[in-house]
Coordinates of C-alpha atoms (C1' of nucleotides) in Angstrom, one line a residue:
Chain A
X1 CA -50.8 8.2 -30.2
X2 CA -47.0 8.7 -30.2
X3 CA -46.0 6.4 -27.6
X4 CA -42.6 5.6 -26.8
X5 CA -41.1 2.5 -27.9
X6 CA -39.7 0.7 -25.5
X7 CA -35.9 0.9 -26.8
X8 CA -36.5 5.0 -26.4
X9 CA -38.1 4.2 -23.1
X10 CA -34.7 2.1 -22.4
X11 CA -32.5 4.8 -23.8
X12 CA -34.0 7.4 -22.0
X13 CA -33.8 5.8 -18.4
X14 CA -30.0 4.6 -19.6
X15 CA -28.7 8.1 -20.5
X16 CA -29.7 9.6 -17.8
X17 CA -28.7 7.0 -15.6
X18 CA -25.3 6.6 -16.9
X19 CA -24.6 10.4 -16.8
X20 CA -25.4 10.8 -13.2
X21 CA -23.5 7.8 -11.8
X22 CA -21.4 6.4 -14.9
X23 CA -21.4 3.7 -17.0
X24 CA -19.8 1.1 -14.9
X25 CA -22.1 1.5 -12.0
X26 CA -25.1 1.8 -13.7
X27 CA -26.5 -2.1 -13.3
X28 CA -29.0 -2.4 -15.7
X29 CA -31.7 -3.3 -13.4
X30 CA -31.7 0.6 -12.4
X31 CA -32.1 1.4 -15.9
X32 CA -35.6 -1.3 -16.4
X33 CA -36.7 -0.3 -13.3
X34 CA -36.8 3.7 -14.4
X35 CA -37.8 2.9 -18.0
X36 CA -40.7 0.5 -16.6
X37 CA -39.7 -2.6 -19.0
X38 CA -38.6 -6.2 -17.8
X39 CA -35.1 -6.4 -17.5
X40 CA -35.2 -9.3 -20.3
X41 CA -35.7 -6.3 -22.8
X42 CA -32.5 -4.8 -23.1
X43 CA -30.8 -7.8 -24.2
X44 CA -33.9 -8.7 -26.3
X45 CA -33.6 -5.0 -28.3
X46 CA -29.6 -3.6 -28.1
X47 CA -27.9 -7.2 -27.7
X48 CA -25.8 -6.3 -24.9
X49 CA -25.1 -3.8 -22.0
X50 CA -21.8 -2.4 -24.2
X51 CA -24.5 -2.4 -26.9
X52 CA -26.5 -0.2 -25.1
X53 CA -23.9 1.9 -24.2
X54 CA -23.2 2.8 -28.0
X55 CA -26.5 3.6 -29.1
X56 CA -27.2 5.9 -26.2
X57 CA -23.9 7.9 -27.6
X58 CA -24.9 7.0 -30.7
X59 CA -28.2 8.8 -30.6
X60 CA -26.3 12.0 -29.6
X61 CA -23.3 11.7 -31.9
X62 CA -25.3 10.7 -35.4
X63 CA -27.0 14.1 -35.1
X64 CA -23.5 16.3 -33.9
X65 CA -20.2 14.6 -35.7
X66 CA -22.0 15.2 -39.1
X67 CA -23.0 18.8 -38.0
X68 CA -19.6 19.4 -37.0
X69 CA -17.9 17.9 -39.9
X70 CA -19.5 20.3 -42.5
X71 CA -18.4 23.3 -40.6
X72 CA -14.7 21.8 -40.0
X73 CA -14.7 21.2 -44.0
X74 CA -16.6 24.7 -44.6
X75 CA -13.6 26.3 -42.6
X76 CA -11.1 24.3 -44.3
X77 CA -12.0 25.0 -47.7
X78 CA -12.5 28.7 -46.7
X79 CA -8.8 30.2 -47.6
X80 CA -8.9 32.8 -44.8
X81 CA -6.2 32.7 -41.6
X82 CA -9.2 30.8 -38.9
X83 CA -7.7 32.0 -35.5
X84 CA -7.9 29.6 -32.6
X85 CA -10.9 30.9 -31.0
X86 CA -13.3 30.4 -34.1
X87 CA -12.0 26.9 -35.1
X88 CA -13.1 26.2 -31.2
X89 CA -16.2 28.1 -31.4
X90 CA -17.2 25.9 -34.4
X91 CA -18.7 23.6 -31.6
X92 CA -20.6 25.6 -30.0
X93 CA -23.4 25.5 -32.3
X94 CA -23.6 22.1 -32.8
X95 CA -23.5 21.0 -29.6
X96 CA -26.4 23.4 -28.1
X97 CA -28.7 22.0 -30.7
X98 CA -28.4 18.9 -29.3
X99 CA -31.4 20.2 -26.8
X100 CA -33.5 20.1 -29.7
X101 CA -32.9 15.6 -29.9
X102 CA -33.4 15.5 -25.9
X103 CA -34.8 17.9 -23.1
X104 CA -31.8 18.4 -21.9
X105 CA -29.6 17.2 -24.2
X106 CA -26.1 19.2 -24.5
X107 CA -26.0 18.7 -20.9
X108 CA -26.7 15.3 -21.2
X109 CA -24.5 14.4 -23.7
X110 CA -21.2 15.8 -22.3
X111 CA -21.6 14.5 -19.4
X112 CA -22.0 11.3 -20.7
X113 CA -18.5 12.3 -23.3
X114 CA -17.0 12.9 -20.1
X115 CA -18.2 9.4 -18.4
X116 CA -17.1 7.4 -21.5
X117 CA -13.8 9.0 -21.7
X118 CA -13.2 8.9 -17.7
X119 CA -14.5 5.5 -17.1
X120 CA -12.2 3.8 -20.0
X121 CA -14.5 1.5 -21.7
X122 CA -12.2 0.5 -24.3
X123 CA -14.4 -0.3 -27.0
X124 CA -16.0 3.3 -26.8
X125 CA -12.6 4.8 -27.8
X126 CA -12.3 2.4 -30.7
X127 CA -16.2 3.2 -32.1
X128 CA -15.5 6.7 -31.6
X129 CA -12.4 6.3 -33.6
X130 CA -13.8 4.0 -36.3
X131 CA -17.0 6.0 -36.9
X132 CA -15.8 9.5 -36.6
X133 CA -11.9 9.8 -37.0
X134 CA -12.2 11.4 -40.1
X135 CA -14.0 14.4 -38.6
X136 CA -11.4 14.7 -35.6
X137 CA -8.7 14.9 -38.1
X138 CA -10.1 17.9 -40.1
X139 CA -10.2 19.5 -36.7
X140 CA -6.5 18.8 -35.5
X141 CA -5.6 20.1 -39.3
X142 CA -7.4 23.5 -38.2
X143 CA -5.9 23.5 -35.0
X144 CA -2.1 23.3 -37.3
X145 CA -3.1 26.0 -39.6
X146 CA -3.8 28.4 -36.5
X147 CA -1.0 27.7 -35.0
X148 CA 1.6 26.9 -37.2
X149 CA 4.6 27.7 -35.2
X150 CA 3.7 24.8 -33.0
X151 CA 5.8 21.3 -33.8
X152 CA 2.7 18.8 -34.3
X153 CA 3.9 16.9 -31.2
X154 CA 3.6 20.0 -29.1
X155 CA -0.2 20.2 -30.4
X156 CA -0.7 16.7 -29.4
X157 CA 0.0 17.2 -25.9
X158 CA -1.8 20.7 -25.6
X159 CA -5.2 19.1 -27.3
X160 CA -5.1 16.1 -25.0
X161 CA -4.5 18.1 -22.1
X162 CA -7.3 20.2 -23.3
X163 CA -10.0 17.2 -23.8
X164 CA -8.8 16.4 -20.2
X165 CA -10.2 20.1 -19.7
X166 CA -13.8 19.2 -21.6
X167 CA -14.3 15.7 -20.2
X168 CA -13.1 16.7 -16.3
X169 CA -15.3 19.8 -16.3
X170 CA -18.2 17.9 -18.0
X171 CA -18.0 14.6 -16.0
X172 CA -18.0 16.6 -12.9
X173 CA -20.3 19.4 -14.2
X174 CA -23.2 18.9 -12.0
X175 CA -21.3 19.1 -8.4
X176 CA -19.3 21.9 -10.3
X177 CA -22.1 24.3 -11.1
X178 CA -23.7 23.4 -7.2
X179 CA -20.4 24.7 -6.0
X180 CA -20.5 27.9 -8.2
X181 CA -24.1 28.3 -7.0
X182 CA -23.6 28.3 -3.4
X183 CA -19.9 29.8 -3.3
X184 CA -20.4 32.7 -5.7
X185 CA -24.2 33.3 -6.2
X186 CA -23.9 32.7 -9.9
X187 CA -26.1 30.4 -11.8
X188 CA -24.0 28.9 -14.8
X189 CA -26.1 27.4 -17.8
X190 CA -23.8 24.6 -19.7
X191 CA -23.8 26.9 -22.2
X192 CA -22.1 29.3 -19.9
X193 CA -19.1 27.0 -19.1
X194 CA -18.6 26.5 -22.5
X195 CA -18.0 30.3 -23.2
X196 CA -15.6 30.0 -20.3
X197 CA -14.1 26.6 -21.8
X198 CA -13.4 28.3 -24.8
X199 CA -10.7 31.5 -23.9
X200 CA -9.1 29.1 -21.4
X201 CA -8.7 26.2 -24.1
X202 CA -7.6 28.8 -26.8
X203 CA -4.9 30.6 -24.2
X204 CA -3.6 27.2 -23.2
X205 CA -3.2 26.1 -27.2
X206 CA -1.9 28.4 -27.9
X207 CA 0.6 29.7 -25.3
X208 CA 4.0 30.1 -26.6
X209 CA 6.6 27.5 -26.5
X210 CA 9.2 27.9 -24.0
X211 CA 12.7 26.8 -22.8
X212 CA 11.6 24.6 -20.1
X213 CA 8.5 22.8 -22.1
X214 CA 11.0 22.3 -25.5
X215 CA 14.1 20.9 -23.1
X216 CA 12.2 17.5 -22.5
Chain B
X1 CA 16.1 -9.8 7.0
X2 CA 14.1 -6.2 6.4
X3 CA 11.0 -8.6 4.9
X4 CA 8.0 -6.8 3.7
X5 CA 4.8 -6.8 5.7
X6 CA 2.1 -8.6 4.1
X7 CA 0.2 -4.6 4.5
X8 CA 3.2 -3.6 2.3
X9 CA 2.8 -6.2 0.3
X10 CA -0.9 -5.6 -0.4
X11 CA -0.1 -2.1 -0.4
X12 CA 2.4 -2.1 -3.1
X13 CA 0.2 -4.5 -5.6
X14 CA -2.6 -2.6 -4.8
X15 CA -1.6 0.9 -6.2
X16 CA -0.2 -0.8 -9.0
X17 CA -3.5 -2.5 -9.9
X18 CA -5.3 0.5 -8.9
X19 CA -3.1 2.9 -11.4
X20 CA -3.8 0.5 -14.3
X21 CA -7.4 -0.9 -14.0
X22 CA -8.9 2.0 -11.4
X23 CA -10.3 1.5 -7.9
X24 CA -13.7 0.2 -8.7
X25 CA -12.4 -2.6 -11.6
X26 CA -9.5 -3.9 -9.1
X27 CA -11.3 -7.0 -7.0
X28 CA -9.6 -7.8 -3.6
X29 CA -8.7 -11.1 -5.3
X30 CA -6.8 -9.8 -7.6
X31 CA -4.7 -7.8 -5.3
X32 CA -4.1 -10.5 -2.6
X33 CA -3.3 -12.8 -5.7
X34 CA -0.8 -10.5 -6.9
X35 CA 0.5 -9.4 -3.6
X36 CA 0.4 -13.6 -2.7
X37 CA -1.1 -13.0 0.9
X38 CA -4.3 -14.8 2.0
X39 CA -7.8 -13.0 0.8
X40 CA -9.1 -12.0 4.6
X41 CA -5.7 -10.1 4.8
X42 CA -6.7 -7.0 3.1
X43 CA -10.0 -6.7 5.8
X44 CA -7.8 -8.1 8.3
X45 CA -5.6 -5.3 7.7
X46 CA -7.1 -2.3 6.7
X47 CA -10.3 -2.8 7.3
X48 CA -12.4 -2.8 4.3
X49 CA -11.4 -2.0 0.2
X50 CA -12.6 2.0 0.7
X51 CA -9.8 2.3 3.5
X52 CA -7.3 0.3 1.5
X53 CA -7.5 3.1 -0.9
X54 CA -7.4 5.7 1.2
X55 CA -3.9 4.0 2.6
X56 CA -2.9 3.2 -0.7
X57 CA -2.9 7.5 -1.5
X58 CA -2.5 8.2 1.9
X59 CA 1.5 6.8 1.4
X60 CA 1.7 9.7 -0.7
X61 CA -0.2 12.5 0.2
X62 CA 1.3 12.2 3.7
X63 CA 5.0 12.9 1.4
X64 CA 3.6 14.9 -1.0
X65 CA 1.5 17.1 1.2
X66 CA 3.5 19.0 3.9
X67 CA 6.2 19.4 1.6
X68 CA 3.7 21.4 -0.8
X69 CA 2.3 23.2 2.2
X70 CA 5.5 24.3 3.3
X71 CA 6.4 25.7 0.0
X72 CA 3.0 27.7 0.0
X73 CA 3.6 29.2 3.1
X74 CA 7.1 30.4 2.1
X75 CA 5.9 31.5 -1.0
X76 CA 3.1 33.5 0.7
X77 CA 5.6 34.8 3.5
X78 CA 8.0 36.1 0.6
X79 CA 6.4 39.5 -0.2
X80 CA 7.3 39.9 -3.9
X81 CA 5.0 39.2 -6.2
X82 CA 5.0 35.4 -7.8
X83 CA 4.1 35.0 -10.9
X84 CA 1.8 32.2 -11.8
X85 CA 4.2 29.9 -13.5
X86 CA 6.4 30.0 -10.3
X87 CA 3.6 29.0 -8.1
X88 CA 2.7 26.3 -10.5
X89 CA 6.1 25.3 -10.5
X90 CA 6.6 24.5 -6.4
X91 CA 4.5 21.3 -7.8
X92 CA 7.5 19.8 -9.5
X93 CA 10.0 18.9 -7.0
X94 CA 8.2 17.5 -4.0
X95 CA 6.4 15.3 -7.1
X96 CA 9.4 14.4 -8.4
X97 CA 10.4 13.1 -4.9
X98 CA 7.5 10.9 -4.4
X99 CA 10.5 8.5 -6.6
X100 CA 11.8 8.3 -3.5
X101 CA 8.8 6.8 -1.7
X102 CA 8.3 3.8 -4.4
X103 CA 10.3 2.5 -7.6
X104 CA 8.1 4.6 -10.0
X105 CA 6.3 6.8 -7.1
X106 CA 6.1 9.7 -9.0
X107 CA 4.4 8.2 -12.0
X108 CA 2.5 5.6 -9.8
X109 CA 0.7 8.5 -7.6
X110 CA -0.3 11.0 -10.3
X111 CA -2.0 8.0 -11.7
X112 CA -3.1 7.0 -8.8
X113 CA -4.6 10.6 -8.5
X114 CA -5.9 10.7 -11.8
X115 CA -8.3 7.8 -10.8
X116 CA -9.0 8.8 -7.7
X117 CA -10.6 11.7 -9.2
X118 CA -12.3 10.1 -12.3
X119 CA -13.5 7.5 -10.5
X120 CA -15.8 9.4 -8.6
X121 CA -15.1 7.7 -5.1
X122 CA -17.5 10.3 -2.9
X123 CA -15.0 9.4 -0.5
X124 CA -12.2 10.0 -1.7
X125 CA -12.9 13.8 -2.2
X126 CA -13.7 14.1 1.4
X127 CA -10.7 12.7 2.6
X128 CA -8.4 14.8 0.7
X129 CA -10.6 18.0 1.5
X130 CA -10.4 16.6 5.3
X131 CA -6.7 16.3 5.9
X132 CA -5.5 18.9 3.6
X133 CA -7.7 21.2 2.7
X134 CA -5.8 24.1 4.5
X135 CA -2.9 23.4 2.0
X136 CA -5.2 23.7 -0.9
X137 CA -6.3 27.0 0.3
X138 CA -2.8 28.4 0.6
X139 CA -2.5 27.4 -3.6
X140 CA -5.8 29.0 -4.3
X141 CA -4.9 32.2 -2.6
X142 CA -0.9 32.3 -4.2
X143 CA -3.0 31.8 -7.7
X144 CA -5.3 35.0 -7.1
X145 CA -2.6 37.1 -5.8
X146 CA -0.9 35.7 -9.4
X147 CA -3.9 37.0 -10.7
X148 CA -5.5 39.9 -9.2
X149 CA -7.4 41.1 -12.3
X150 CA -9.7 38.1 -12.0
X151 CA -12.5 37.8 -10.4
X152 CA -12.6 34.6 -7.4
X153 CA -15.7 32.4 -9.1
X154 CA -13.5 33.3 -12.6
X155 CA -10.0 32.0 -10.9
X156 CA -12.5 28.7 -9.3
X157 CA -13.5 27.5 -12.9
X158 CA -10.5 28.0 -14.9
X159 CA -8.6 26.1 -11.6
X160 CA -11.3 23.2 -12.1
X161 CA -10.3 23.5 -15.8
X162 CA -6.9 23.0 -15.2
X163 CA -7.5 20.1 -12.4
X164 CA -9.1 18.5 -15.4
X165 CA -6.1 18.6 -17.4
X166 CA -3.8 17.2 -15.0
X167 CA -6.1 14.2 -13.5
X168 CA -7.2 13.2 -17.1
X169 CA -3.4 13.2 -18.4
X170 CA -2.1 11.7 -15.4
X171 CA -4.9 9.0 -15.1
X172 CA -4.1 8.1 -19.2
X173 CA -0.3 9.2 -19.1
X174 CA 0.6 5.5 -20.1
X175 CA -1.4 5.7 -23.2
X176 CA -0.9 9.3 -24.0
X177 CA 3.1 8.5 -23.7
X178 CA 2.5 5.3 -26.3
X179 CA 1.3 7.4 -28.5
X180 CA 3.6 10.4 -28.4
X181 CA 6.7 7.8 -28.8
X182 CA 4.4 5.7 -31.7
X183 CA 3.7 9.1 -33.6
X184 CA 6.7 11.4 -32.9
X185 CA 9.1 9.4 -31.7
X186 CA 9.8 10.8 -28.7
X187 CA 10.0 9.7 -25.1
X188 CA 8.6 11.6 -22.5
X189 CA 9.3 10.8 -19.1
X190 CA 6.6 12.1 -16.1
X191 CA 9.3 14.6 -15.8
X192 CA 8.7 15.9 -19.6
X193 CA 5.0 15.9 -19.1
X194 CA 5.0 18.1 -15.9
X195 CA 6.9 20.7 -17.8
X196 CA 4.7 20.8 -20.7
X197 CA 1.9 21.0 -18.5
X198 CA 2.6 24.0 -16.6
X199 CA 3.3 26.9 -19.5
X200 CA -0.3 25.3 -21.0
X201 CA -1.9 25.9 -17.8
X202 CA -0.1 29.3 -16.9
X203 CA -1.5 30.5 -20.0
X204 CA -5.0 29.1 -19.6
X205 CA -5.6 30.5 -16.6
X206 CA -4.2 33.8 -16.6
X207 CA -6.1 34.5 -20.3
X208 CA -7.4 38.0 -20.1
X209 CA -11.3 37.7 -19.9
X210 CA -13.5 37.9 -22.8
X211 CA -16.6 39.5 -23.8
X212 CA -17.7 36.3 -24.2
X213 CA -17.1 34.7 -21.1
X214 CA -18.2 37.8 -18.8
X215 CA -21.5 38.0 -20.7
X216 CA -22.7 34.0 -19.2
Chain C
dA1 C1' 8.1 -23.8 27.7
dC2 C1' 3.8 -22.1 28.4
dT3 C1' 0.3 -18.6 27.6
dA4 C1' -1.9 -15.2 25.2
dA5 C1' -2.2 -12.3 21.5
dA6 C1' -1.6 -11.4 16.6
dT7 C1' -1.8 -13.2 12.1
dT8 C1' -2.9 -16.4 8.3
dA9 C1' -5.9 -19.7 6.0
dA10 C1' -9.9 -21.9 3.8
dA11 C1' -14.6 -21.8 3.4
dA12 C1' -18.9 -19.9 3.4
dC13 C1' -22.0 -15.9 3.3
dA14 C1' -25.1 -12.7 1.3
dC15 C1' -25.6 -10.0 -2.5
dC16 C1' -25.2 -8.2 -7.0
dT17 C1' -24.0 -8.5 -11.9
dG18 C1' -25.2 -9.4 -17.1
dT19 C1' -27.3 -12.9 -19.7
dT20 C1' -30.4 -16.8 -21.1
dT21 C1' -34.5 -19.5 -21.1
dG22 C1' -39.1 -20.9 -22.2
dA23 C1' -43.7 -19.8 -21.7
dA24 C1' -47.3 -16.2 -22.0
dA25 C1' -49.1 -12.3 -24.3
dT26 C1' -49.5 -9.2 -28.0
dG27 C1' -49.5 -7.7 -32.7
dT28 C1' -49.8 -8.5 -37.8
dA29 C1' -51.0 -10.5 -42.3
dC30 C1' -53.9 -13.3 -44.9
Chain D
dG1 C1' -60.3 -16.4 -37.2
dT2 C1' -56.3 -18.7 -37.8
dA3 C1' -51.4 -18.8 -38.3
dC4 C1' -47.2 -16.6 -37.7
dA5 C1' -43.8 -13.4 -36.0
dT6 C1' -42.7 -10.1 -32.5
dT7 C1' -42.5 -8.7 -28.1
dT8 C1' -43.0 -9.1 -23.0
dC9 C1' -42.5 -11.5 -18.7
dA10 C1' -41.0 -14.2 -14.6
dA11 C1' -37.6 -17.1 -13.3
dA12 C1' -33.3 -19.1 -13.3
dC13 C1' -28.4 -19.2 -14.5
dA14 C1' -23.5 -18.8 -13.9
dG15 C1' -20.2 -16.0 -12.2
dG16 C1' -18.2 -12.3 -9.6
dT17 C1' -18.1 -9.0 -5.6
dG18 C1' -16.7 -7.5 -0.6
dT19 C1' -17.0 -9.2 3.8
dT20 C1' -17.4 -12.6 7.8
dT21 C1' -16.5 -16.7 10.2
dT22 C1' -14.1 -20.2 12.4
dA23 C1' -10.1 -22.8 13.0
dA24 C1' -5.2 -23.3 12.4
dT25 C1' -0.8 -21.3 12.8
dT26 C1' 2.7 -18.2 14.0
dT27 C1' 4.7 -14.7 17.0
dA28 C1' 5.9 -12.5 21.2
dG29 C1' 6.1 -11.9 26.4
dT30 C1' 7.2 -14.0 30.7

DNA sequence: ACTAAATTAAAACACCTGTTTGAAATGTAC
DNA sequence: GTACATTTCAAACAGGTGTTTTAATTTAGT
């Protein structure tokens, strides 16, 4: 048999859905209406629309943060000197595998990262942060080792301006890689982007401080 | 008497509501409630809520914009070669000066900006593309004479890259800045920002290339 | 001061949202 | 097969949205 429950039937409409058009104007009659259920179900099985919301993250997340955590801790315990580029390489793993919980999952799931972080649903930040801030924090400590001439507040800025960099170029990856397509004849996988992401992340990280950046 | 126009006045609560809450979770009755003029006004006025955006930016870009455009082309005119952080640096002053146009101006637009972008208002990207793409192609071509090893569809992502970076700090700048004076006691002004910004983004997008990133 | 245009005002409009209700249908255990 | 719990369904609910309408008011020109 394996039929698809409902609440997978919800989910899958809802993912989809929310990364194509976000999270605010997906109404959840879009999402019934793709998944083929009465539009009584999704408060009947996730409770509420923000309910919703976190278990389609959820689904993704359960199967990457612990993935990610045992390499961040594997790299930590490891006594060798990690370099910027393989501390941001750990993700790359991890988050192609992803395909293997949906067809198209790593796609899927940053784009939706990006959505939750562009379109600011507060209580997203503050599950992210209560589930998995552990995790981040081994990564920030990498981040330090491999750049320890950098103040701490100095890495601050450059990792938020480099989430900026993820969430952007994921939220907007789909118009992005058209644009590629038509103006450059080159077809980029998301795995491609991300091998792009990661020299252009690493430079920015870890550029050198300089007089005009340490005068404010 | 110099009164302000009731436009003005729904202009002015308008961007501020806009910067803090975005476009599409700012109603018209919260604006004309704010700005204390009569609901109808804002359609009266301007239309409909899609142009009162566009006017509410348009304040702005119509400053911002020629001033870039004219630094572009004397940049371009000038035949020595410009390094990247001096072309990313002809941002800072006509920014600066949007302080002039409103209280907080400077602050107000990049937010502004930040939204526009994260929001993904179709619209809005046509619009700016419409009245000033030529001024964006001046940037883009300063950038690859910056940058002559790269290839163009190279310099295209790692300028989306860094677009991410400033929209997603600009759009959460007011949280980002909580934090930064919360954790490391500092206080950043937009001012501070801008100039930690642009030796990150120098860096990122002049990075040699990879093996990695030429092989996708 | 009178007229005509521009502006303000209150109310209604049509539509969409997430959520709840109560009955019908289905599945499950004894 | 009967009782019970789970799930589905259509309908209604309460509230919010941008926009339009129509009348009242203010402003400006002669």
């Amino acid at each position: 048999m394996n039929k698809t429950t409902t609440q997978d039937k919800i989910l899958d409409a809802a993912e989809q859905l929310f990364a194509s058009t976000g999270f605010a104007d997906t109404s959840l009659r879009q999402i019934t209406s793709m998944a083929q259920v009465n539009l009584a179900a999704v408060n009947y099985h996730f409770g509420s629309k923000k309910e919703l919301i976190q278990s389609v993250l959820q689904r993704y997340l359960s199967v990457l943060m612990p993935r990610l955590d045992q390499e961040f801790s594997q790299l930590l315990s490891s006594q060798k000197q990690n370099d910027l580029t393989a501390v941001l390489s750990v993700f790359i793993k991890p988050l192609l595998e992803l395909n293997k919980v949906q067809h198209h999952g790593t796609r899927m799931f940053l784009q939706l990262l990006g959505r939750g972080y562009t379109d600011v649903q507060g209580h997203l930040r503050w599950f992210f942060n209560h589930h998995y801030g552990r995790t981040l924090d081994k990564f920030v400590l990498l981040v330090q080792q491999a750049c320890p001439d950098l103040p701490a507040s100095e890495i601050f800025w450059r990792l938020h301006f480099s989430l900026g960099t993820v969430v952007f170029t994921m939220a907007s990856n789909q118009a992005l890689q058209e644009i590629a397509a038509a103006d450059f004849n080159e077809n980029v996988e998301i795995e491609g982007v991300i091998h792009r992401l990661i020299p252009y992340l690493a430079a920015g990280i870890a550029s050198p401080l300089t007089l005009s950046s340490q005068a404010h």
